[in-house]
Coordinates of C-alpha atoms in Angstrom, one line a residue:
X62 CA 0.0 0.0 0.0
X63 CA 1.3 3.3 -0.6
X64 CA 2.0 6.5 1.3
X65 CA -0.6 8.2 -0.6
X66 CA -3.2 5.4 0.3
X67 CA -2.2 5.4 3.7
X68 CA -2.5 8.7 4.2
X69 CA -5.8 8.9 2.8
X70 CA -7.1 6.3 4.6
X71 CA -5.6 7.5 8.6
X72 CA -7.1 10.8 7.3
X73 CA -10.4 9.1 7.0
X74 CA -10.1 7.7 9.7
X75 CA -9.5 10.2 11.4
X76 CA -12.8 12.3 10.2
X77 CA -14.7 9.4 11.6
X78 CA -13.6 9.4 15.0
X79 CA -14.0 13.2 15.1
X80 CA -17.3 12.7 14.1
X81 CA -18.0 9.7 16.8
X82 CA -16.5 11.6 19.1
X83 CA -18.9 14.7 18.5
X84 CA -22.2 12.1 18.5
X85 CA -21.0 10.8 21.8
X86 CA -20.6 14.6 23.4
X87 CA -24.4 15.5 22.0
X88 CA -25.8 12.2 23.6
X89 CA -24.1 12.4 27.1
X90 CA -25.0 16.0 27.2
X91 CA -27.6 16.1 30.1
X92 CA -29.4 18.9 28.7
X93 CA -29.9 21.3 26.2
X94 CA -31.5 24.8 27.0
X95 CA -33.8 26.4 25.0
X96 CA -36.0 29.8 24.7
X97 CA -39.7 29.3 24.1
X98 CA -42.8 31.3 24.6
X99 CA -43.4 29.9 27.7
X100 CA -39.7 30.4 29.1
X101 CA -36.5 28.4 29.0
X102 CA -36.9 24.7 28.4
X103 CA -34.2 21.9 29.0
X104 CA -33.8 19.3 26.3
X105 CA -32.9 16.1 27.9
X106 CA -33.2 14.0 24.7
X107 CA -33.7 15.1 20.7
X108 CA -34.1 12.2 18.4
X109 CA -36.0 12.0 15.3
X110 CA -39.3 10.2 15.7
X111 CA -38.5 7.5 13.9
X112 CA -35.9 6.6 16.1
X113 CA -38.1 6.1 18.7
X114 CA -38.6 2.3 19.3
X115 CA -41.6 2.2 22.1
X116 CA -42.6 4.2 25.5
X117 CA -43.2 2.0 28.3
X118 CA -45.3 3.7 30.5
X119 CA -46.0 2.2 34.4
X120 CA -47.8 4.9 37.4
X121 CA -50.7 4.3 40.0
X122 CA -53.0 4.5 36.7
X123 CA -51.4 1.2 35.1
X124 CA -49.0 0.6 32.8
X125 CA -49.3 1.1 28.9
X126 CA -46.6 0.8 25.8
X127 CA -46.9 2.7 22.5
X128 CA -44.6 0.8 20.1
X129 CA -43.6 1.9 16.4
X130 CA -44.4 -1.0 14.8
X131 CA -43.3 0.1 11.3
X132 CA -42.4 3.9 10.5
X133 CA -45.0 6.3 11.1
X134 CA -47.3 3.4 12.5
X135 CA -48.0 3.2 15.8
X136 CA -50.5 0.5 18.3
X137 CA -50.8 0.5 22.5
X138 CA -51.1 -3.4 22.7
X139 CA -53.5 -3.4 25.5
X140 CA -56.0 -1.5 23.1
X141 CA -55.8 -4.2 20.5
X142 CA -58.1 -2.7 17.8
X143 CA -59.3 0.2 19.1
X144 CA -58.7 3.4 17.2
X145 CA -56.0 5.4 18.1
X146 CA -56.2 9.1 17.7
X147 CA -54.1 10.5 14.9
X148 CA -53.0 13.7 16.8
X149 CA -52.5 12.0 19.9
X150 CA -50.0 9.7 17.9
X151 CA -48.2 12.6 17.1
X152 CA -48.1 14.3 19.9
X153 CA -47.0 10.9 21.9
X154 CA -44.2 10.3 19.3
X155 CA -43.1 13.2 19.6
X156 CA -43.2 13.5 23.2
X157 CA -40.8 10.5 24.0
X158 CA -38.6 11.7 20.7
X159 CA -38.2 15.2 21.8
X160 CA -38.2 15.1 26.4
X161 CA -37.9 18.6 27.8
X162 CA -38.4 20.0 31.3
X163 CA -39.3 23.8 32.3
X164 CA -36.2 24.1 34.5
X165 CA -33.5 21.7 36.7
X166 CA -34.7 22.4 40.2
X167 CA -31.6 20.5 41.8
X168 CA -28.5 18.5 41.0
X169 CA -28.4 17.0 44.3
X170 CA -29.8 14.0 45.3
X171 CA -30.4 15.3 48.7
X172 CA -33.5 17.1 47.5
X173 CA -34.8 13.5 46.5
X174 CA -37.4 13.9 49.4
X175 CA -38.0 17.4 49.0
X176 CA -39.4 16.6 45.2
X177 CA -40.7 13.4 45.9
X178 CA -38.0 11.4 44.3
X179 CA -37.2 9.0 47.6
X180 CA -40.6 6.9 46.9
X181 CA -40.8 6.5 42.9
X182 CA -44.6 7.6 41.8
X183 CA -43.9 6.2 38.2
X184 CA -41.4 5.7 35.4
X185 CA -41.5 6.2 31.8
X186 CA -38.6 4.0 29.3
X187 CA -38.2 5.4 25.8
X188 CA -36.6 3.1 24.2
X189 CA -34.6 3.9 20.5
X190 CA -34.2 1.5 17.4
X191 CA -30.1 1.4 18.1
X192 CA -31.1 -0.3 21.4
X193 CA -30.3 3.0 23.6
X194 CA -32.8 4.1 26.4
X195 CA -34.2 6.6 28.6
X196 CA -35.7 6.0 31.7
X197 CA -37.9 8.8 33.2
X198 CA -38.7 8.4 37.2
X199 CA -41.1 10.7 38.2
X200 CA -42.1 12.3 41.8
X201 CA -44.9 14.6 43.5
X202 CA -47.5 17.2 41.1
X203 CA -46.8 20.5 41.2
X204 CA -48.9 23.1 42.0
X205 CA -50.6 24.5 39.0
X206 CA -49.8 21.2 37.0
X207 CA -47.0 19.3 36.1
X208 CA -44.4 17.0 37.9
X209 CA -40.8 16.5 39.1
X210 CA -38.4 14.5 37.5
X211 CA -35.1 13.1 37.2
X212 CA -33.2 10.9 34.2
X213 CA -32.6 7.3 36.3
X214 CA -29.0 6.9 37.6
X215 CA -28.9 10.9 37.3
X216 CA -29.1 13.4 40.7
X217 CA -30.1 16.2 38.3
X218 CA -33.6 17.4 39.2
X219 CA -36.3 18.7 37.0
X220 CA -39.8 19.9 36.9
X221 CA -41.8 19.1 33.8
X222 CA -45.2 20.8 32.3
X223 CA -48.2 19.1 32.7
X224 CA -48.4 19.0 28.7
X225 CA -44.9 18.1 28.3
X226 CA -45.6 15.4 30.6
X227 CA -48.7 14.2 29.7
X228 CA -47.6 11.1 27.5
X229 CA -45.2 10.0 30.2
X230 CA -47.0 9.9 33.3
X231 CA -50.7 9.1 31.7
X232 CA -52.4 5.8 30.7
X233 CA -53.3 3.9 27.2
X234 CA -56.6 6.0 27.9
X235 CA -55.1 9.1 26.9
X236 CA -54.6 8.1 22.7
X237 CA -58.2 6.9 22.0
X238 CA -59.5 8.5 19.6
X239 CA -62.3 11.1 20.8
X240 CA -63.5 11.6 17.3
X241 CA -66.6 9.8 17.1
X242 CA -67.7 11.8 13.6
X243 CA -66.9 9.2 10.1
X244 CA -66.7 13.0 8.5
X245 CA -63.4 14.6 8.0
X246 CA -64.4 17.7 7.4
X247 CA -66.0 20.6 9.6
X248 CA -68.3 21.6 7.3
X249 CA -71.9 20.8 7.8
X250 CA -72.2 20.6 4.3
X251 CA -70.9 17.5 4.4
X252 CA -73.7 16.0 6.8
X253 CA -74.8 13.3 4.8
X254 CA -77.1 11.5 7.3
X255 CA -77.6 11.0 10.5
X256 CA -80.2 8.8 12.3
X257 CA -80.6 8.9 16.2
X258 CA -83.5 7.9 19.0
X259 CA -84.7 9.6 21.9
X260 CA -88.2 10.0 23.7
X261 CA -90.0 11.3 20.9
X262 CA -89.0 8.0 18.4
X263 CA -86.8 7.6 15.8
X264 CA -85.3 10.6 13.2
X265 CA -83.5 10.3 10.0
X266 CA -82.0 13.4 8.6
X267 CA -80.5 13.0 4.8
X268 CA -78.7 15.6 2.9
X269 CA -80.9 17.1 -0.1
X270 CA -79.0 19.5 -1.5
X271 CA -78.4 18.0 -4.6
X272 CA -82.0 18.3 -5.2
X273 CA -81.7 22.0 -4.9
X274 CA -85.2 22.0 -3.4
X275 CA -86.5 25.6 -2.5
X276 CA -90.3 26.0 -0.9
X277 CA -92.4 29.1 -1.4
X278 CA -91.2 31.0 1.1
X279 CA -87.5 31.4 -0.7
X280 CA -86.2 28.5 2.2
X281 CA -83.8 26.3 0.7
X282 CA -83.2 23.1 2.6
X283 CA -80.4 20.9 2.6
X284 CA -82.0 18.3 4.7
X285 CA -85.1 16.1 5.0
X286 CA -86.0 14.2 8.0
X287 CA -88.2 10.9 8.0
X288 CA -89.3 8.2 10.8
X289 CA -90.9 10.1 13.5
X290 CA -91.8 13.3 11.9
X291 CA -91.8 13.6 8.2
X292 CA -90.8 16.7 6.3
X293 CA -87.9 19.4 5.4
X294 CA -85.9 20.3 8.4
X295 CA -86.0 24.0 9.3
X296 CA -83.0 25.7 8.7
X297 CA -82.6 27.4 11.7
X298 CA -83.2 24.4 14.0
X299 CA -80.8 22.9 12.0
X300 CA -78.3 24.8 12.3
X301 CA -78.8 25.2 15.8
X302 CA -78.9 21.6 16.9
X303 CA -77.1 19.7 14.3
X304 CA -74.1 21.7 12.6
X305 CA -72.0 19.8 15.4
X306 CA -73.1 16.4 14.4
X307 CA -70.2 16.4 11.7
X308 CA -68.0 17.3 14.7
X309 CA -69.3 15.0 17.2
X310 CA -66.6 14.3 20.3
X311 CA -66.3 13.1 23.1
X312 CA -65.0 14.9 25.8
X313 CA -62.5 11.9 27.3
X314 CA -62.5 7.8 27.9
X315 CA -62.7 6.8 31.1
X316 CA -63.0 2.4 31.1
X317 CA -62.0 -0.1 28.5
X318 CA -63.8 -3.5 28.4
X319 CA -65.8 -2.6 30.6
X320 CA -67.7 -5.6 33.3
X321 CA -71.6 -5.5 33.0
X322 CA -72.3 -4.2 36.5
X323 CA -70.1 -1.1 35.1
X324 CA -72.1 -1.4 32.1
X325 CA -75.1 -0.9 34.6
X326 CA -73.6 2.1 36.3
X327 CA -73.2 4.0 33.6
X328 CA -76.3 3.2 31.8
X329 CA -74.9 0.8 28.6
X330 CA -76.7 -2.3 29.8
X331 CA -80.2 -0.9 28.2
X332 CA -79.0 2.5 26.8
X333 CA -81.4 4.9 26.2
X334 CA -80.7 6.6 23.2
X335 CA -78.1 6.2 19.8
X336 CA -76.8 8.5 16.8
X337 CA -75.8 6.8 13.7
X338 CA -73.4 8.8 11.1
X339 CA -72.8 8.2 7.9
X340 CA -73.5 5.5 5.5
X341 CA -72.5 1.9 5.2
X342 CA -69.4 0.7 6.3
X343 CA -67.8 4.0 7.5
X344 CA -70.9 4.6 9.7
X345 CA -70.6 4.8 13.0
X346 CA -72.9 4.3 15.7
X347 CA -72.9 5.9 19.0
X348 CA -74.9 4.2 22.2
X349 CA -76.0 7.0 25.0
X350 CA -76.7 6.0 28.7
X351 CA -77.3 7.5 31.3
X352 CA -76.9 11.8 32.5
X353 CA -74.1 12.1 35.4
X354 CA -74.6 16.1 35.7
X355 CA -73.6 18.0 32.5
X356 CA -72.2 14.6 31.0
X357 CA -73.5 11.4 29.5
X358 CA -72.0 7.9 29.2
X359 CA -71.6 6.5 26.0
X360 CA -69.9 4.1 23.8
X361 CA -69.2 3.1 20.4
X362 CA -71.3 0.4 18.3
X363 CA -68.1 -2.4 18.2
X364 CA -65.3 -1.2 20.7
X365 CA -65.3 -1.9 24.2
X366 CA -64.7 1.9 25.4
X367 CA -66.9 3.9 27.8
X368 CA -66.7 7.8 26.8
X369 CA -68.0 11.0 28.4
X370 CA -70.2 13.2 26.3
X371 CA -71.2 16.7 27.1
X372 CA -74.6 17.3 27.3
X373 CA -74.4 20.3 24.6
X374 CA -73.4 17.4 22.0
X375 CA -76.3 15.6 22.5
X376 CA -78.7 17.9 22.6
X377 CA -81.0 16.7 20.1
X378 CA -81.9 14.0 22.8
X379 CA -84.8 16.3 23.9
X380 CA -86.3 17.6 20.5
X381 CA -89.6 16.9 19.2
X382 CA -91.1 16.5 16.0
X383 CA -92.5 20.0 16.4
X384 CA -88.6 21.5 17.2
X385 CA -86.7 19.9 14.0
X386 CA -89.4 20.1 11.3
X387 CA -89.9 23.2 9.0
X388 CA -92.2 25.3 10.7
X389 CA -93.4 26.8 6.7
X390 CA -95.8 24.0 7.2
X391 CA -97.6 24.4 3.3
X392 CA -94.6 26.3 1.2
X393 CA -94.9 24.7 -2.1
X394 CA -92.6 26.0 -4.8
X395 CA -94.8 28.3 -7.2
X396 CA -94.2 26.2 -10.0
X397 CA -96.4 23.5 -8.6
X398 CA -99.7 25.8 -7.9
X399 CA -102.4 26.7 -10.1
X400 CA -104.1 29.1 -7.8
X401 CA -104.5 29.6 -4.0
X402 CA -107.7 30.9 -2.1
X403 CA -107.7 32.9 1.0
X404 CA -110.6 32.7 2.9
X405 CA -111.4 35.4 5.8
X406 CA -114.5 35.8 7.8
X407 CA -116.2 34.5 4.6
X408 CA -114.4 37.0 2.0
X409 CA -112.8 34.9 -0.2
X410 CA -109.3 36.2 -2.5
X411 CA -108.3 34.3 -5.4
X412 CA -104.4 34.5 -6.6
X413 CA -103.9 32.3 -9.7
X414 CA -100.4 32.3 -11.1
X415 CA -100.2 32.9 -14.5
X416 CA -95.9 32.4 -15.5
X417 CA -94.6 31.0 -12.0
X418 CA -90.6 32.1 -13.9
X419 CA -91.7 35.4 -13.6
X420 CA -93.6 35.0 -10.4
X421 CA -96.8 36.5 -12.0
X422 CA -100.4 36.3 -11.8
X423 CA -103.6 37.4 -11.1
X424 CA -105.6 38.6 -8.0
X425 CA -109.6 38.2 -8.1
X426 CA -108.9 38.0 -11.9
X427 CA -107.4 41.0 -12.3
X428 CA -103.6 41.2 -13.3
X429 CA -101.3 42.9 -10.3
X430 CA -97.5 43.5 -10.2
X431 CA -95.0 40.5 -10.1
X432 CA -92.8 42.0 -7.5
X433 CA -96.1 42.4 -4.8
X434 CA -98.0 39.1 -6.5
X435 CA -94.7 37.5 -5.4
X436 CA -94.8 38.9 -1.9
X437 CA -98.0 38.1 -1.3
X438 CA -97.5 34.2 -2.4
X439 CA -94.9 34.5 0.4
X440 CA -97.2 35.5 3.1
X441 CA -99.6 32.6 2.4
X442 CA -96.5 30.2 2.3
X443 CA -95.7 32.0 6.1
X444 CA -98.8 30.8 7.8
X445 CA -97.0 28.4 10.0
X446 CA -97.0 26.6 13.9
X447 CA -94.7 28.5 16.2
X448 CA -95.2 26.8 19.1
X449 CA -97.2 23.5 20.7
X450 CA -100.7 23.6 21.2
X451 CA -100.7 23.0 25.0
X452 CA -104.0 23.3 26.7
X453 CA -105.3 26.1 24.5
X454 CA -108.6 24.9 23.2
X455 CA -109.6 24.9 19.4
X456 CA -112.9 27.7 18.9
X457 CA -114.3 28.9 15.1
X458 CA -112.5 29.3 12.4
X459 CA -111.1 32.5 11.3
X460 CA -109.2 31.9 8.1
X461 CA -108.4 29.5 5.3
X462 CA -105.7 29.1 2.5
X463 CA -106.7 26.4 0.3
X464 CA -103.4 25.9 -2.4
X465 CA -104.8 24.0 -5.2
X466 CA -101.9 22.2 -7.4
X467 CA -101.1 22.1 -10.9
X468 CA -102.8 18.0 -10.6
X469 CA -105.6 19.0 -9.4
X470 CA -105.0 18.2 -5.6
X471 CA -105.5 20.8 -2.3
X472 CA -103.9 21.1 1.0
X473 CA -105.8 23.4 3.2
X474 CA -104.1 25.6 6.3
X475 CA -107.0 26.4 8.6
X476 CA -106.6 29.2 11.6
X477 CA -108.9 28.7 14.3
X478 CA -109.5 30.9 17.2
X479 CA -108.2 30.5 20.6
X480 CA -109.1 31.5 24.7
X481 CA -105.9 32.9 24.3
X482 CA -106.3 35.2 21.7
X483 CA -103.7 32.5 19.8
X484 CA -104.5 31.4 16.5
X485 CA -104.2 27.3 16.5
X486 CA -103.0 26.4 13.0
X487 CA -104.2 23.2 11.6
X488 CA -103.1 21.7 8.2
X489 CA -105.7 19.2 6.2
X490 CA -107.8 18.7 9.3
X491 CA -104.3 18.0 11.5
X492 CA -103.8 20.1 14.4
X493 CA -100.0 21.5 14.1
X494 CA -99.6 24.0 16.9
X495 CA -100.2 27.7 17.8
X496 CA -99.5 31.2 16.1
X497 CA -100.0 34.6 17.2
X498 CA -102.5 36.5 16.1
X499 CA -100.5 38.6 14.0
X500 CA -100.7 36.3 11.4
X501 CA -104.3 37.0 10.4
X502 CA -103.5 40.8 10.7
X503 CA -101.1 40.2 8.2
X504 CA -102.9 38.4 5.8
X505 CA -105.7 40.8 5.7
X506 CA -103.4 44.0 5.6
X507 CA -101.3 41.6 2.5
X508 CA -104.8 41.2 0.6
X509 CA -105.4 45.2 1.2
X510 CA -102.3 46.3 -0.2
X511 CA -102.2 44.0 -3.0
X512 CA -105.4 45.2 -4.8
X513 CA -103.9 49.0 -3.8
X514 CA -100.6 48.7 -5.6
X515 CA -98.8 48.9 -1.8
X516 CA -95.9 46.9 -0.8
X517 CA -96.6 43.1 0.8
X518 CA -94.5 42.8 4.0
X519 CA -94.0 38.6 4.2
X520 CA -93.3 39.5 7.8
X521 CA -95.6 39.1 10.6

């Protein structure tokens, strides 16, 4: 070999134990200080993620592992199928890749007992994929959140945040996925049906905007609901009381494979209510026991995991048929009517449509303007329920408006006096609830300024 080669090679050689020598400094170093928003932060340990092997995991709560089974996929044995939630993985990963406390306290190990350090309260190993490990043991809570800490075999003391922290002194718990929604986006748009029980029977809401279906009124709904009460859903309710459906969360799990007399406690045994999201195989259903305060027990269809709900996510538990459907109770589209009849005190008004494109027509048989024959279509579409009949006892009837259809058939919105000065509202001979009086004002006051040329307020 010659001098050249030689020399080449010692120099390489050389470089590489520079090199080794370097890696070995940045591991050994016990910590690495850093500035961050919420102070100064020691790094204890920086490895890439997919260097991280498993966490082990063992406290008064249990003991857990979360091992990288290939890169970028991650399983807690003990949960065996049950889905994991994808920020949680993150967040875990990168927790054991990446461990950092809020400050060194000590780097005696005198103050063992002052931190809680002489009785162990739990551990946490992070093991790497060259066979390298971490072990984390862990002492008393601090005040505000948070614990103390030290690196095993170290005397180095150090307090941790309690989001810093969470992964290392929590339980397999912690990563199941809280997302109970088969919907990936936030949009309720993308609501494409839901189906849930409570008191009042069974409702199935389906997404009809495709159909592009607009009533008389100018409403445009983007849901129907069918089972216990049939009909459009009204846009405010719905967006009210269901825009959070495509969201729906739980708020944490509390029990895995659970025993039946837990089942019991918490109301799963017989529970009381369900939601079902989506369609086929990526639905999911939801099974609701029983109310602990401002929660609810629940689980999902399949997976042996009690959750806590909030009771602002299921509110639709107390709705009625009344509450969810379209309160424009007889709203047809313009297009399908040949002619409606109002019918006051006896005086009878007759709007035939004539083009329903150009929303015009006729009133009495004499031609009027499209802008106000429009508006006054939209005050016989309003004549609608507002709230449930109650007590209030049906007298005479006051008004009618009869919409005959392009085929010949009717339906028929009847007001009827009240002892309390309410109008009951009643729909082909069905009693739908209670309006205020101001409806009938309005209608007469539309008919009035419809023969005089006068603006139709819709409003009432």
């Amino acid at each position: 070999m010659g001098k050249k080669q030689k020399r080449t090679i010692f120099l390489l050689l050389g470089a590489l134990l520079v090199v080794a020598a370097a890696i070995a400094v940045l591991l050994l170093l016990p910590e690495k200080e850093e500035g961050g928003q919420d102070g100064p932060s020691f790094v204890l340990t920086d490895r890439p993620v997919d260097e991280v092997a498993s966490l082990a995991v063992e406290n008064e709560k249990g003991s857990y592992q979360f091992i990288q089974v290939t890169t970028g996929s991650w399983q807690v044995p003990s949960l065996g199928d049950i889905p994991l939630g994808k920020n949680k993985i993150y967040e875990c990963s990168k927790t054991a890749a990446k461990i950092s406390a809020t400050q060194k306290v000590s780097d005696s190990a005198d103050d063992n007992a002052k931190y809680g350090l002489d009785q162990i309260q739990g551990t946490a190993t992070v093991t790497y994929t060259d066979g390298t490990s971490v072990k984390l043991e862990f002492g008393d809570e601090i005040d505000g959140g948070g614990r103390y800490f030290r690196i095993a075999g170290k005397d180095a003391i150090y307090a941790g945040s309690a989001n810093a922290l969470a992964y290392l002194t929590g339980q397999d718990l912690d990563l199941i996925d809280l997302e109970l929604s088969p919907y990936d986006s936030t949009s309720s748009d993308n609501l494409k049906r839901a189906e849930f029980q409570n008191a009042s029977g069974v409702f199935v809401i389906e997404n009809i905007q495709s159909q592009q279906v607009t009533d008389g009124y100018g409403n445009f709904f983007k849901y129907r609901v069918s089972g216990a009460a049939q009909g459009y859903v009204d846009p405010a309710f719905f967006a009210e009381n269901f825009t959070n459906l495509v969201q729906f969360r739980a708020s944490s799990a509390i029990a895995v494979d659970p025993t039946p007399e837990q089942l019991a406690g918490y109301g799963l045994d017989a529970p009381q209510s369900y939601l079902l999201l989506g369609e086929g195989d990526s639905a999911i259903k939801v099974l609701i026991g029983r109310a602990d305060g401002d929660i609810y027990y629940a689980m999902r269809d399949g997976y042996p995991v009690v959750f806590k709900l909030a009771d602002y996510v299921v509110n639709w538990l107390e709705i009625s048929p009344f509450d969810i459907l379209n309160k424009y109770a007889t709203a047809p589209a313009m297009d399908q009517v040949r002619e409606v009849t109002l019918d006051i005190d006896g005086e009878k008004t007759v709007l035939a449509v004539t083009d329903a494109a150009t929303r015009t027509g006729t009133c009495n048989g004499q031609a009027t303007d499209a802008k106000l024959f429009g508006e006054m279509y939209q005050l016989l579409c309003s004549a609608r329920p507002e709230e449930q009949i109650g007590s209030a006892q049906k007298g005479e009837q006051v008004a009618a408006i009869t919409f005959t259809y392009n085929d010949g058939n009717q339906d028929v919105m009847a007001l009827f006096s009240t002892e309390s000065r309410k109008l009951l509202v009643q729909k082909n001979g069905q009693d739908l609830g209670l309006a205020r009086r101001a409806l009938l004002d309005a209608l007469k006051q539309g008919v009035e300024n419809l023969q005089a040329g006068k603006q139709v307020s819709k409003q009432w």
